[in-house]
Amino acid sequence: MESFKAHLDKFITISDEEFTSVLSFFEVREVKKKQDLILSQEVCRSMFFVVKGCLRKFFVNEKGVEQTTEFAIENWWMTDTFAYERQIKTDFCIQAVEKSIILEINLQTQEELLKKHPVMERYFRMIYQRAYAASERRIRYLYEMTREELYVNFSTLYPWFIQRIPQYLIASFLGFTPEYLSEIRAKLRS
Amino acid sequence: MESFKAHLDKFITISDEEFTSVLSFFEVREVKKKQDLILSQEVCRSMFFVVKGCLRKFFVNEKGVEQTTEFAIENWWMTDTFAYERQIKTDFCIQAVEKSIILEINLQTQEELLKKHPVMERYFRMIYQRAYAASERRIRYLYEMTREELYVNFSTLYPWFIQRIPQYLIASFLGFTPEYLSEIRAKLRS
């Protein structure tokens, strides 16, 4: 869990002893590729932190097609924040893209953690601030860019993603069909 | 500033004395309708809290058209979070839609506030968590809905907005031309 400590150190000052206590509030889980962590219509009880691997969040649209809205790789959190905060049913699914190691925490345990270690309020404040900043920019891109520009922008900002994530999931994230993504890639190569 | 106290009370426990100290970190400003708070290419130094009135955030797209991406009414915050956190130039503008009363705070003063009143870490954590949850849902809507569905959804969720905000700004927010919005409204009425 050294990588989680190094991650926390970027945001807050925390001693080794305190870190050991913080860590005890989380459950460490190993999950297989394509393993489901939350299914649609289940109560969203947990948040997940990716120590190693990759998760995705998706919903199934009217046509029955999986629409990916988010990826989380190392040092990123994932949940359905709206449903988690209210402890209600989610209409998203969260699934492992790769074999992964994650930290899981539920709302009640998170509240106990925050009570015992108020410095974690600062940590989560900064995490949500950063996540919100990223989503503000993403919403702007969705207004501003054509689908082709979205792909070029995405592959410029996150080249390792394009290498790492299966093409059909990149297509799903960008709202393309896999065929349309192949067309764009062919056009950009030529 | 009773409404700001009532707003804080929803998230944290804070005494009248402590509130007076918290408030002293903010600058209270009255702004006129259409007054600019931040212009594109300026360093984003401040966050704004709406006590009364309404702000909007927009950018000017390639065609020279203002594209509104966000509104803030009473008890909501607004800034370009990405640029604010990094104290860099923004490529958004923030402008008053109505005559408004706002609280303004800059990054350095906010850090001093958080140091003196750590309970405000919890407050801002919950504010960003809520803002992020809203943007997660909004991104899903942008994937899932046609423009007409976006309008119907928006006017169902926020009927007072439709009454309050000028039509051309609603159109700009939804990515419509004002003419297209008129068409949808006529169709829905018939």
Short mmCIF file of N, CA, C and O in Angstrom, two decimals, chain A residues 3 8 14 25 44 51 56 76 79-80 124-125 127 138 150 155 157 161 171 182:
data_model
loop_
_atom_site.label_atom_id
_atom_site.label_comp_id
_atom_site.label_asym_id
_atom_site.label_seq_id
_atom_site.Cartn_x
_atom_site.Cartn_y
_atom_site.Cartn_z
N SER A 3 1.94 2.83 -2.49
CA SER A 3 1.49 3.78 -3.52
C SER A 3 0.32 4.63 -3.02
O SER A 3 0.19 5.79 -3.39
N LEU A 8 -1.50 9.92 -0.98
CA LEU A 8 -2.00 10.81 0.09
C LEU A 8 -0.99 11.94 0.36
O LEU A 8 -1.40 13.09 0.58
N ILE A 14 0.80 13.30 6.57
CA ILE A 14 0.28 12.19 7.37
C ILE A 14 1.45 11.29 7.80
O ILE A 14 2.29 10.92 6.97
N PHE A 25 -9.35 1.41 7.75
CA PHE A 25 -10.76 1.67 7.45
C PHE A 25 -11.17 1.12 6.08
O PHE A 25 -12.34 1.07 5.74
N CYS A 44 -25.94 1.80 -3.99
CA CYS A 44 -24.51 2.12 -4.16
C CYS A 44 -23.89 2.36 -2.79
O CYS A 44 -23.97 3.46 -2.24
N VAL A 51 -5.73 0.87 -6.69
CA VAL A 51 -4.31 0.75 -6.34
C VAL A 51 -3.54 0.30 -7.58
O VAL A 51 -2.47 0.83 -7.91
N ARG A 56 -14.18 0.71 -14.96
CA ARG A 56 -15.00 1.60 -15.79
C ARG A 56 -16.40 1.66 -15.23
O ARG A 56 -16.87 0.73 -14.56
N TRP A 76 -7.06 6.77 -8.68
CA TRP A 76 -8.30 7.48 -8.96
C TRP A 76 -9.44 6.77 -8.24
O TRP A 76 -9.36 5.58 -7.99
N THR A 79 -17.13 5.84 -8.04
CA THR A 79 -18.43 5.40 -7.51
C THR A 79 -19.50 6.15 -8.31
O THR A 79 -19.17 6.95 -9.19
N ASP A 80 -20.78 5.90 -8.02
CA ASP A 80 -21.83 6.79 -8.50
C ASP A 80 -22.07 7.76 -7.33
O ASP A 80 -22.80 7.44 -6.39
N PHE A 124 -10.18 14.49 0.82
CA PHE A 124 -11.35 14.27 -0.04
C PHE A 124 -11.84 15.57 -0.68
O PHE A 124 -12.33 15.57 -1.80
N ARG A 125 -11.69 16.68 0.04
CA ARG A 125 -12.07 17.97 -0.56
C ARG A 125 -11.23 18.20 -1.82
O ARG A 125 -11.74 18.57 -2.87
N ILE A 127 -9.64 15.97 -3.64
CA ILE A 127 -9.96 14.95 -4.65
C ILE A 127 -11.23 15.33 -5.42
O ILE A 127 -11.28 15.27 -6.65
N ARG A 138 -14.49 18.60 -19.25
CA ARG A 138 -15.06 17.59 -20.13
C ARG A 138 -16.39 18.07 -20.72
O ARG A 138 -16.67 17.84 -21.90
N LEU A 150 -12.82 15.12 -30.44
CA LEU A 150 -12.82 14.49 -29.12
C LEU A 150 -11.80 13.36 -29.06
O LEU A 150 -11.06 13.23 -28.10
N SER A 155 -6.72 11.32 -27.23
CA SER A 155 -5.49 10.54 -27.44
C SER A 155 -4.24 11.40 -27.24
O SER A 155 -3.17 10.87 -26.96
N LEU A 157 -4.20 13.96 -24.85
CA LEU A 157 -4.12 14.13 -23.39
C LEU A 157 -3.75 12.84 -22.67
O LEU A 157 -3.06 12.85 -21.68
N PHE A 161 -3.76 5.74 -22.31
CA PHE A 161 -5.11 5.16 -22.29
C PHE A 161 -5.39 4.41 -23.58
O PHE A 161 -5.90 3.29 -23.57
N ALA A 171 -14.21 3.43 -27.83
CA ALA A 171 -15.33 3.83 -28.70
C ALA A 171 -16.57 4.11 -27.87
O ALA A 171 -17.24 5.14 -28.04
N SER A 182 -12.67 3.07 -35.91
CA SER A 182 -11.71 2.53 -36.88
C SER A 182 -11.55 3.48 -38.07
O SER A 182 -10.44 3.73 -38.53
#
